[in-house]
Coordinates of C-alpha atoms in Angstrom, one line a residue:
X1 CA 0.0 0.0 0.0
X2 CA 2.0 2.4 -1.4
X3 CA 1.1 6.5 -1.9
X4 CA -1.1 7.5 -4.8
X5 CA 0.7 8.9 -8.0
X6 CA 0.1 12.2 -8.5
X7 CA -1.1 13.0 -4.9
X8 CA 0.9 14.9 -2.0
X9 CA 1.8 13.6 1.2
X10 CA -0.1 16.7 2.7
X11 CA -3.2 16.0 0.5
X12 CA -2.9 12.4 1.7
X13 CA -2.7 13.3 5.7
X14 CA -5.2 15.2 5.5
X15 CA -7.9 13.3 3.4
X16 CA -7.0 10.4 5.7
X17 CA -7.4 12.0 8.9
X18 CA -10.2 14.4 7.5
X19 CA -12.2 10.5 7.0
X20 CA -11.2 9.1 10.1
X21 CA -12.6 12.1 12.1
X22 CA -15.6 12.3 10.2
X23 CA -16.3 8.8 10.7
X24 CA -15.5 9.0 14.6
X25 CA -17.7 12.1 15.2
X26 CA -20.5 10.6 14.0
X27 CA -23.3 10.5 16.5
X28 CA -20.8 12.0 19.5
X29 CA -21.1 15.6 20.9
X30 CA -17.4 17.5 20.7
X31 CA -17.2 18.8 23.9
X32 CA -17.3 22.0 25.3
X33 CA -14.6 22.4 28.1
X34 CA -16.1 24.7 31.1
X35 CA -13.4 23.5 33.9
X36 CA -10.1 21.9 34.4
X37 CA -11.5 18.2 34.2
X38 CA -12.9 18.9 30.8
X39 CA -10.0 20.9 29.0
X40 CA -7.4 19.2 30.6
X41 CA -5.3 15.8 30.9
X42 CA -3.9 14.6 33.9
X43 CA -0.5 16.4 33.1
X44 CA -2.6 19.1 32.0
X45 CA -4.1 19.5 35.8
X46 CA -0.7 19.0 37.3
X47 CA 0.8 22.1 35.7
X48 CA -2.4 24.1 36.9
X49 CA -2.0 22.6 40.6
X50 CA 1.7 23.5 40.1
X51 CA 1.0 27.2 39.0
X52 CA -1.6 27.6 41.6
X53 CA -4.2 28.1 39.7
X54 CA -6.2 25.6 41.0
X55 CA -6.1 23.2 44.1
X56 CA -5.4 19.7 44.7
X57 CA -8.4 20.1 46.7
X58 CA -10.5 21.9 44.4
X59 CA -10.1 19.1 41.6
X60 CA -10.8 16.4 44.2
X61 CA -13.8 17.5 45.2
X62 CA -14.5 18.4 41.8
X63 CA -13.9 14.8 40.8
X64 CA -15.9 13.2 44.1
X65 CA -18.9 15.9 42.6
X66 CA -18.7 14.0 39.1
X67 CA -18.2 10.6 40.5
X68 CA -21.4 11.0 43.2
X69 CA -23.4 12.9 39.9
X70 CA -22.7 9.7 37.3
X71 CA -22.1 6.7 39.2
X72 CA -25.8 5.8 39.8
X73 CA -25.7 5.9 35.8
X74 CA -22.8 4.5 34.8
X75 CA -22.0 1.9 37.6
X76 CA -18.1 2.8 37.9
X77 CA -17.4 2.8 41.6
X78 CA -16.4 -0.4 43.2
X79 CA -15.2 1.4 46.4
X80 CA -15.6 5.0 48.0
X81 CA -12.4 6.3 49.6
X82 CA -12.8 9.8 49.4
X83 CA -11.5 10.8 53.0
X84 CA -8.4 8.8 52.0
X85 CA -7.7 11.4 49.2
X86 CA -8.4 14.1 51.3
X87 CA -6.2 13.2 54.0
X88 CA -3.8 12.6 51.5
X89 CA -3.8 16.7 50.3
X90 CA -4.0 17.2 54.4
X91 CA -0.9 15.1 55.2
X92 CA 1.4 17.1 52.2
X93 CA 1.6 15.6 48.6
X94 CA 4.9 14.8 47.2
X95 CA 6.2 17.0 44.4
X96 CA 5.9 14.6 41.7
X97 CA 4.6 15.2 38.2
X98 CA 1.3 14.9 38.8
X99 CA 1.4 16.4 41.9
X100 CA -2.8 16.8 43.2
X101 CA -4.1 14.9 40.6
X102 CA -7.2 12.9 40.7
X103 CA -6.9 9.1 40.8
X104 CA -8.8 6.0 40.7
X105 CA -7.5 2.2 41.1
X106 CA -8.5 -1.2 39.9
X107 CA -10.4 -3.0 42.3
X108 CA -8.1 -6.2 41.2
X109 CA -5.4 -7.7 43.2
X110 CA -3.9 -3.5 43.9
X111 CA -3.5 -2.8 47.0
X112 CA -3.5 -0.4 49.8
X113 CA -2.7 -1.7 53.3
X114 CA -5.9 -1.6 55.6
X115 CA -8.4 -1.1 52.7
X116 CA -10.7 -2.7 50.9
X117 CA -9.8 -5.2 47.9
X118 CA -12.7 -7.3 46.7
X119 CA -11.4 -8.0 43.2
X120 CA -15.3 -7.7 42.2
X121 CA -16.1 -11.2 43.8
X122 CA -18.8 -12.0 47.0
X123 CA -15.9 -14.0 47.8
X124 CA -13.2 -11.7 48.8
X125 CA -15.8 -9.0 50.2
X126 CA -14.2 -7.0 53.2
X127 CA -10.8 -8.4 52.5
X128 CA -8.3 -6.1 53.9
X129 CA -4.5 -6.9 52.5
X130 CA -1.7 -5.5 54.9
X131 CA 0.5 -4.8 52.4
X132 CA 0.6 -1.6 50.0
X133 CA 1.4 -2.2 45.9
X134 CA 4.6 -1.0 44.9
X135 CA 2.7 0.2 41.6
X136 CA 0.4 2.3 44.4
X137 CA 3.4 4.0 46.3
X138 CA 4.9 4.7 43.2
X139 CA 1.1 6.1 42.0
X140 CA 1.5 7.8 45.5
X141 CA 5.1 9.4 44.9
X142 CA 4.2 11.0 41.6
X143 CA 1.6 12.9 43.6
X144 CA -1.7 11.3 42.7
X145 CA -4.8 10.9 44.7
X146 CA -6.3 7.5 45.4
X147 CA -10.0 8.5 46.1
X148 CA -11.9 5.0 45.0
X149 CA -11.5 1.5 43.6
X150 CA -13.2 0.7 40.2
X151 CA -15.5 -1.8 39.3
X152 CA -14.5 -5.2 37.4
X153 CA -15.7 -8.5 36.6
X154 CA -14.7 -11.2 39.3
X155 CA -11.2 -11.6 39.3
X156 CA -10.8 -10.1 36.1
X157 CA -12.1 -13.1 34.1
X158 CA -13.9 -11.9 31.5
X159 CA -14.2 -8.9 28.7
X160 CA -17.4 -7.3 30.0
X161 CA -17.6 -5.5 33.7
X162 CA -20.4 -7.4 35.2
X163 CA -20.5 -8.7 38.5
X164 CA -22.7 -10.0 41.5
X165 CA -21.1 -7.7 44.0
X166 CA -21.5 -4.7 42.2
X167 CA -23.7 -5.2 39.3
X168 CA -23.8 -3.7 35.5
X169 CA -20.9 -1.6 34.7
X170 CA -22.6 0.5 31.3
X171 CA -21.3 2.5 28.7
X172 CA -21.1 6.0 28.7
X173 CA -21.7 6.4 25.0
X174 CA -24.5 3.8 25.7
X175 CA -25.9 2.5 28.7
X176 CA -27.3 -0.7 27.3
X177 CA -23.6 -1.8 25.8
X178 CA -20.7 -3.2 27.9
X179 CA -17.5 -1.1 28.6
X180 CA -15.5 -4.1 28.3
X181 CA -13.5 -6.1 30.7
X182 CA -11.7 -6.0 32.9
X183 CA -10.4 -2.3 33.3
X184 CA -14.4 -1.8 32.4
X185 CA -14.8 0.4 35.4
X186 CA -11.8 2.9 35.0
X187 CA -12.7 3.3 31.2
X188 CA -16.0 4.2 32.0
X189 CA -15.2 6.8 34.9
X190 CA -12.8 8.8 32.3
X191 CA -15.0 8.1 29.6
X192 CA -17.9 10.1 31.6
X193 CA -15.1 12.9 32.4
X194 CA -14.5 12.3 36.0
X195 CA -10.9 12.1 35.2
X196 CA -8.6 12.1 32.3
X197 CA -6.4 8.7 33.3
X198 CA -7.1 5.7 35.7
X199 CA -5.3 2.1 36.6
X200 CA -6.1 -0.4 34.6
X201 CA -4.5 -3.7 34.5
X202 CA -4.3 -6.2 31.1
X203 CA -4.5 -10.0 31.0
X204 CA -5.9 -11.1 27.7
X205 CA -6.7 -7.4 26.3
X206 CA -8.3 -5.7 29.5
X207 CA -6.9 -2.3 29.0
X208 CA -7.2 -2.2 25.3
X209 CA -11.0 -3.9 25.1
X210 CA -12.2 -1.1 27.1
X211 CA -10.4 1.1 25.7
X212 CA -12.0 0.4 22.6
X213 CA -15.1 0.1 24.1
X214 CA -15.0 3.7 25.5
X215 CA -13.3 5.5 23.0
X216 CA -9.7 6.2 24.6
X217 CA -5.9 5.2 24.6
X218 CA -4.9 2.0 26.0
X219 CA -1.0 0.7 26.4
X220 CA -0.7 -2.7 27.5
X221 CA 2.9 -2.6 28.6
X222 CA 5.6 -5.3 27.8
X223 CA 6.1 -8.0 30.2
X224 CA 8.1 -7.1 33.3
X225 CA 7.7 -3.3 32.6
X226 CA 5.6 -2.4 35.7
X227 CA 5.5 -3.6 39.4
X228 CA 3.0 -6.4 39.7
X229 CA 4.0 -7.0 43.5
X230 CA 3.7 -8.0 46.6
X231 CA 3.0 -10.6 47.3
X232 CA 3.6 -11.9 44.0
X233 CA 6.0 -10.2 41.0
X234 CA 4.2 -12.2 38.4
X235 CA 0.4 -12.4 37.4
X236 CA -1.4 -15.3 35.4
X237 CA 2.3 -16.5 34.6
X238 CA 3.4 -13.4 33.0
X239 CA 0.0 -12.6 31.0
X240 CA -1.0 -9.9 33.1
X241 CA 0.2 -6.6 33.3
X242 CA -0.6 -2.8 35.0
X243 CA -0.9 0.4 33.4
X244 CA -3.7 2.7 32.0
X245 CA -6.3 3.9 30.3
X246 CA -6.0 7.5 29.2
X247 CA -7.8 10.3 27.1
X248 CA -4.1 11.6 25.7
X249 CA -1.2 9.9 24.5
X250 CA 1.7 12.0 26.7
X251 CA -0.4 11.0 29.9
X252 CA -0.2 7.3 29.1
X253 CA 4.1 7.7 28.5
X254 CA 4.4 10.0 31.9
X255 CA 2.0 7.4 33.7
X256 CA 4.6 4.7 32.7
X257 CA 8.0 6.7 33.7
X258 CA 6.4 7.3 37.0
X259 CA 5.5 3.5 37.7
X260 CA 8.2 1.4 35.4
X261 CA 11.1 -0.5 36.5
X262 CA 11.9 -3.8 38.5
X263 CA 10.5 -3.9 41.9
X264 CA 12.5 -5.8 44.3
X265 CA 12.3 -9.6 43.8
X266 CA 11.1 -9.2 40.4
X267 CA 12.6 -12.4 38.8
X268 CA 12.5 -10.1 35.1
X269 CA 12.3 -6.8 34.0
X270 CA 11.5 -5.3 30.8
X271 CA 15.0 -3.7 29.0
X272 CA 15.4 -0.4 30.5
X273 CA 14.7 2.5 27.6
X274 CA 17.5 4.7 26.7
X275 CA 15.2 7.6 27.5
X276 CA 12.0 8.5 29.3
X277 CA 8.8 7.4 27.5
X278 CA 7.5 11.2 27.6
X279 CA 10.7 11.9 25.7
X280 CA 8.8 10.0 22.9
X281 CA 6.0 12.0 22.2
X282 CA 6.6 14.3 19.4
X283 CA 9.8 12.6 18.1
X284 CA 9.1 11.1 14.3
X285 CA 8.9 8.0 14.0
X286 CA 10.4 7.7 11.0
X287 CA 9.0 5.7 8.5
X288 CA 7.7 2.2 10.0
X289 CA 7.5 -1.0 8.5
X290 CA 3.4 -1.8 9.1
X291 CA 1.9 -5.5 9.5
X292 CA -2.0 -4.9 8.7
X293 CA -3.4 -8.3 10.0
X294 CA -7.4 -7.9 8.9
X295 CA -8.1 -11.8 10.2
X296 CA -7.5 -13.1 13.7
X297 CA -4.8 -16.1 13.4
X298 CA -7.7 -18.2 14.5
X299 CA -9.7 -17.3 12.0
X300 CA -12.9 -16.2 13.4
X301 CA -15.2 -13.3 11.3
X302 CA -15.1 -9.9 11.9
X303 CA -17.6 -7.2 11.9
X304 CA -16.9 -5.0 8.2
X305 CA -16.8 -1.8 10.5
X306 CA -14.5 -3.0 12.4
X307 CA -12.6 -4.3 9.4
X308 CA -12.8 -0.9 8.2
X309 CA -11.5 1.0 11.2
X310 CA -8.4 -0.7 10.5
X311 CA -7.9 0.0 6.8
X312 CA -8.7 3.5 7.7
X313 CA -6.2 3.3 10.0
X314 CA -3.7 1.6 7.4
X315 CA -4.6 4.4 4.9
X316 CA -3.3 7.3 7.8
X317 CA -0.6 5.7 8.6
X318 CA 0.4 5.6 4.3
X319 CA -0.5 9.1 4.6
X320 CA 2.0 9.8 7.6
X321 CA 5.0 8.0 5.1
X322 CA 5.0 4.6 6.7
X323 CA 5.4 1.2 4.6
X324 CA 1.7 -0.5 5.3
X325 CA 1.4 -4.4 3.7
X326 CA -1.1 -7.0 4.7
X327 CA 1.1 -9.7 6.6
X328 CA 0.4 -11.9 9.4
X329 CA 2.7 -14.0 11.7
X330 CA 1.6 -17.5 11.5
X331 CA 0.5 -18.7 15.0
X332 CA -0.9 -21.9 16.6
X333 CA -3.8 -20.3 18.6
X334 CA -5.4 -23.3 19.5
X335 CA -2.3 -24.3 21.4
X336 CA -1.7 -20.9 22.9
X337 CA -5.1 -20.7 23.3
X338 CA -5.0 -23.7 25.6
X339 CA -2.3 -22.6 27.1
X340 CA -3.4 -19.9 28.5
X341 CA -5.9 -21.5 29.7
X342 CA -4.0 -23.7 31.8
X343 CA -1.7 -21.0 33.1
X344 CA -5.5 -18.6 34.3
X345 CA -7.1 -21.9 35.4
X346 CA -4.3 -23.2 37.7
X347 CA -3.8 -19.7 39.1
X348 CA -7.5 -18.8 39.6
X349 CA -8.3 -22.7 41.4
X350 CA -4.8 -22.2 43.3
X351 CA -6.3 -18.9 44.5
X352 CA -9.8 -20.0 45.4
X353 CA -9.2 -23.1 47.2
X354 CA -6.7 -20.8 49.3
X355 CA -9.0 -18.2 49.9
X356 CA -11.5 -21.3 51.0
X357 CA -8.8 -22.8 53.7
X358 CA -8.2 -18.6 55.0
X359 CA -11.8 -17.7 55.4
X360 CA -13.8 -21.0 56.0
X361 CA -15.8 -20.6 53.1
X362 CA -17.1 -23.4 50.9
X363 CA -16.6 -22.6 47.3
X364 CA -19.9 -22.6 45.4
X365 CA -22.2 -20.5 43.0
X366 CA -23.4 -18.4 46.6
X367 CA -20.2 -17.2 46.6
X368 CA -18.5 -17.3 42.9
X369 CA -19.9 -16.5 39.9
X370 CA -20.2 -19.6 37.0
X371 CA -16.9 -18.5 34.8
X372 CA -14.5 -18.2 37.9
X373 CA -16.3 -21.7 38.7
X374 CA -15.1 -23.0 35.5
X375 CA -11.3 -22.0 35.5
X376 CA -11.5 -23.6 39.5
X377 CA -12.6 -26.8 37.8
X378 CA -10.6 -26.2 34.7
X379 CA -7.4 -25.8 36.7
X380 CA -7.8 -28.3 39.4
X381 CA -8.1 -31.0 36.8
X382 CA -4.7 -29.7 35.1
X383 CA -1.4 -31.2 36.1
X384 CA 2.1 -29.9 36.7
X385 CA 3.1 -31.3 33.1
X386 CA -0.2 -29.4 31.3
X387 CA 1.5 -26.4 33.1
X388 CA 4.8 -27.1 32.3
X389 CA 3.4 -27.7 28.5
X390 CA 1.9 -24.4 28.4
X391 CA 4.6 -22.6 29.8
X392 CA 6.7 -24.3 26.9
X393 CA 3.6 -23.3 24.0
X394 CA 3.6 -19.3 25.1
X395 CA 7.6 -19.7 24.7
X396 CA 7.5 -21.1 21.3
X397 CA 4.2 -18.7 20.5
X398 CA 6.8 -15.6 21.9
X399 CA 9.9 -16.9 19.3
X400 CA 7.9 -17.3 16.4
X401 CA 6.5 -13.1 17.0
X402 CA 9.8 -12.4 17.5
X403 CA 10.9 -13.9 14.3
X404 CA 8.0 -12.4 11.9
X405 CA 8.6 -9.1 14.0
X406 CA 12.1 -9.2 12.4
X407 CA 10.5 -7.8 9.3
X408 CA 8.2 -5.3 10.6
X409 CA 7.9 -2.3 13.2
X410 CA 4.3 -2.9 13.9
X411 CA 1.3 -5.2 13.8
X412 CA -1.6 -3.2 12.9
X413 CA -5.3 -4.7 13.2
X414 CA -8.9 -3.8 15.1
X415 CA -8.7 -4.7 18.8
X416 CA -12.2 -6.4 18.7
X417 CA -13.8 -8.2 15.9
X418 CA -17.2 -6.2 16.9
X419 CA -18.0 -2.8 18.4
X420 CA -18.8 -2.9 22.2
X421 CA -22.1 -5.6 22.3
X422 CA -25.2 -5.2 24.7
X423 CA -25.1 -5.9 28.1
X424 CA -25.5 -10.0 29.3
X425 CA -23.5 -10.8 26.0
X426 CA -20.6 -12.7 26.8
X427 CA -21.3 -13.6 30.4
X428 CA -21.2 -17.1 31.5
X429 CA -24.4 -19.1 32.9
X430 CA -24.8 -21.9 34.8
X431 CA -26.3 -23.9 31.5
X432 CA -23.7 -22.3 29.2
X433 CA -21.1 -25.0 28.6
X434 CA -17.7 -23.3 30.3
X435 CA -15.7 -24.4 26.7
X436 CA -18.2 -22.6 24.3
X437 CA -18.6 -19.7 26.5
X438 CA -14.4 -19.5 26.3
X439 CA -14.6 -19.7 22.4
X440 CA -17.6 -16.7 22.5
X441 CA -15.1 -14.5 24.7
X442 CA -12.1 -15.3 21.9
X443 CA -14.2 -14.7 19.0
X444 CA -15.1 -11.1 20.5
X445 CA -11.5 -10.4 21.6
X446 CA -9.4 -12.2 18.9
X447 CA -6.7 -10.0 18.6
X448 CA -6.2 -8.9 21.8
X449 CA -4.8 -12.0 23.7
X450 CA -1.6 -12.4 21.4
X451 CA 0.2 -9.8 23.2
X452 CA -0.2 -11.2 26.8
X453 CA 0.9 -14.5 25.6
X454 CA 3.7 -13.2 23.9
X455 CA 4.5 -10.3 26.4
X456 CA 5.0 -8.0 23.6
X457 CA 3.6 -4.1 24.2
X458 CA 0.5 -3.1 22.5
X459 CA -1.9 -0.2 22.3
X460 CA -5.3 0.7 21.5
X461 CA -6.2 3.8 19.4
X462 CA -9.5 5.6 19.2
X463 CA -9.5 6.7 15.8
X464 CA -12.8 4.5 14.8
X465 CA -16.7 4.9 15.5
X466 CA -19.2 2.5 14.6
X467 CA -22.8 3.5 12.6
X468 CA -24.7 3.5 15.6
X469 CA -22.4 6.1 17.8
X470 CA -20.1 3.5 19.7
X471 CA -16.3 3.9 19.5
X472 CA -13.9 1.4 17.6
X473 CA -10.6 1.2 18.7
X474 CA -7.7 0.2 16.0
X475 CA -4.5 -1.5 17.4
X476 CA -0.9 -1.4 17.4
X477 CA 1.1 -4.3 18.8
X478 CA 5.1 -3.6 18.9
X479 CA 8.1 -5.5 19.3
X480 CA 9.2 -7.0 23.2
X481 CA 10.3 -4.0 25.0
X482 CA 9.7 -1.3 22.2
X483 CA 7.3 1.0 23.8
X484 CA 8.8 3.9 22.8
X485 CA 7.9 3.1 18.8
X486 CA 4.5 2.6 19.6
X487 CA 4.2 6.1 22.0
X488 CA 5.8 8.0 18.9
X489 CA 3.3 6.2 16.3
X490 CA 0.4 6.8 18.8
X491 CA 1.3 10.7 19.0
X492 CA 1.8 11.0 15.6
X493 CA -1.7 10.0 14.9
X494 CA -3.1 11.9 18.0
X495 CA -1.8 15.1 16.1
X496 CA -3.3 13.4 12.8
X497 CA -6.4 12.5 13.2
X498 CA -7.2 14.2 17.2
X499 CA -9.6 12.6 19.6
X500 CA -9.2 14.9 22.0
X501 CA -12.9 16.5 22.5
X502 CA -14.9 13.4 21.2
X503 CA -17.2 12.5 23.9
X504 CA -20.4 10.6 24.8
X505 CA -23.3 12.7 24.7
X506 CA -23.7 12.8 29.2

């Protein structure tokens, strides 16, 4: 896909983007900023609370005032812990880069010693850890403040926020649709515009499913890149990983130099880049050799508009100078597939039947919800060899991505074969066989889950929107370590085709 005879590079950049904006504003209100939380991202209300123009205080409360006014719609808020952000501002803030800045955590295995962590399950309701996250004192030193946990599905398990302990989390841009899983709650409170960022955490695509879902930038950090301890420095066997999800791209990159590095006991660590990730934004990327994979390697269909967010996206990035050619590395999904099932199941059932012996409680459907039932049962029937297997599957799966990534900069594709679905789609019953439901979840999220098995970074980018006014998000999935490529790529279509004041309609 190479540039059009006769036709500028300007005249290109600009009828691509000039599409992909029209297409994306279609049934969504641009907003009209009238205070800091509106015209500003997080590093944008930093550099107000450091001029003094406006207080950590003031945007607190401003925040608690959004969160109390939208919750009840929205369903966002897992936990309340306003008078911990206050006393926060009362006790002296560090000096950090985002120094009085609203913040929200994932109610998911991130904790603060002394309160709540629920993970979005009956069974872990009032569990109080006595340890701290490093992520969360590292949150803490770049001056952020905590004020509430957001919602997820129990334990994280599947690609739509809906759980027995808290209920429906729904879509800003559309009630009746999901905001994806897991970070479903944290994409919903900055979709709404309580804040611009919030943690968000990413085992199979859950910071880039809601991301799409809700119209904003999602980086799914390499492997090892951010602290995932104590207790443990490791999550799902190396699938899972913390971050964000953002409204602008240079939040995401300072979000990540405040929180990367090895924490102690880490047994790896993502390379350490030659420069800071914020560095990145603004720097050319110079011209990229561009993967557009259309089809999932499993081969399950994908909605056209979908399909079409991507070419879009393709015909931007030809616009922007970089080489663009359908390609796609050839993968055994059914083995990694498996594999990862094996690695969630054994962890989840490993969990659970120690959370049974701590507490006393029987494990069941009165307190667990039919999918975490199923990995339980999946993973107790695995053996130390299945896990050993799959260990060795998600190493050969990571060698062969590294191989076809020899020959390209980027993977482009959508992240979800469908924009976000309605509410009670992809949820697991108790007659819905637990192997067909796992299949539904993998034909919805196809793309997604080859990152976490591979460890690479990848991103989500809001440049689509869907006929009936829901966002599509387009990603980008770099090489092991190369987060920097993908932050330049990402702010060089931020300035292309801008998504900064596309909102839902609130």
């Amino acid at each position: 896909m190479e540039e059009e005879a006769g036709v500028s590079r300007r005249e290109m950049v600009a009828g691509a983007a000039a599409l992909i904006g029209a297409a994306s504003v279609s049934g969504a209100a641009a907003a009209k900023p009238t205070d800091p939380l509106d015209s500003h991202d997080a590093m944008g209300l930093a550099e107000l609370v450091q001029r003094k123009q406006v207080s950590a205080s003031e945007l607190l409360e401003a925040a608690i005032a959004r969160a109390e006014a939208l919750n009840p719609r929205f369903n966002f808020l897992a936990q309340k812990h306003y008078d911990f952000g206050r006393a926060a501002i009362a006790n002296g803030l560090p000096q950090g880069p985002f120094s009085g800045v609203p913040w929200l955590l994932k109610d998911l295995n991130t904790y603060v010693a002394g309160l709540p962590t629920e993970n979005g399950s009956r069974f872990f309701r009032g569990y109080r850890p006595a340890v701290t996250s490093e992520l969360v004192k590292r949150i803490e030193k770049a001056g952020f403040v905590i004020f509430g946990k957001t919602t997820v599905p129990e334990l994280g398990l599947t690609g739509t926020t809906e759980n027995k302990l808290n209920g429906d989390t729904r879509n800003p841009w559309n009630p009746a649709h999901i905001t994806g899983g897991s970070s479903g709650g944290a994409a919903a409170a900055v979709a709404a515009g309580v804040l611009p960022a919030a943690h968000a955490t990413d085992g199979g695509g859950s910071i880039r499913i809601p991301a799409s879902c809700c119209g904003l930038f999602g980086l799914k950090p390499s492997r090892g890149r951010v602290p995932m301890g104590p207790p443990r420095t490791e999550g799902w066997g190396g699938l899972s990983v913390h971050h964000a999800v953002t409204r602008s791209v240079r939040d995401s990159a300072a979000i990540l130099d405040a929180t990367q590095g090895p924490e102690p006991g880490s047994r790896y660590a993502a390379p350490t880049p030659a420069e800071s990730f914020l560095a990145q934004i603004g720097k050319a990327p110079g011209r990229l050799r561009v993967a557009l994979m259309l089809s999932p390697a499993a081969g399950s269909p994908v909605d056209p508009e979908c399909t079409e967010a991507a070419r879009a996206a393709a015909r931007l990035c030809e616009s922007l100078g970089h080489h663009v050619e359908e390609a796609s590395p050839k993968l055994d999904m059914a083995a990694l597939g498996a594999a990862s099932f094996v690695l969630i199941g054994s962890n989840v059932a490993a969990d659970m039947l120690d959370r049974a012996r701590a507490t006393g409680q029987a494990i069941g459907p009165d307190v667990l919800e039919p999918i975490t039932l199923g990995f339980v049962a999946y993973g107790q029937k695995a053996t130390g060899m299945d896990f050993a297997r799959a260990n060795n599957a998600l190493q050969a799966g990571a060698l062969a991505m590294a191989q076809f990534m020899a020959h390209y900069d980027v993977i482009l594709s959508p992240t979800l074969a469908a924009p976000p679905l309605e509410l009670g789609r992809i949820n697991l019953t108790p007659d819905t066989d637990f192997g067909h439901w796992g299949e539904r979840a993998a034909t919805f999220s196809p793309f997604t889950q080859i990152a976490n098995m591979t460890g690479q970074p990848a991103m989500s980018v809001p440049l689509g929107m869907a006929k009936n006014g829901l966002p599509i998000g387009v990603m980008f999935m770099g090489r092991y370590g190369d987060e920097a490529t993908l932050l330049r790529l990402a702010a060089q279509l931020e300035s292309a085709a801008p998504w900064k004041n596309r909102r839902p309609r609130i």
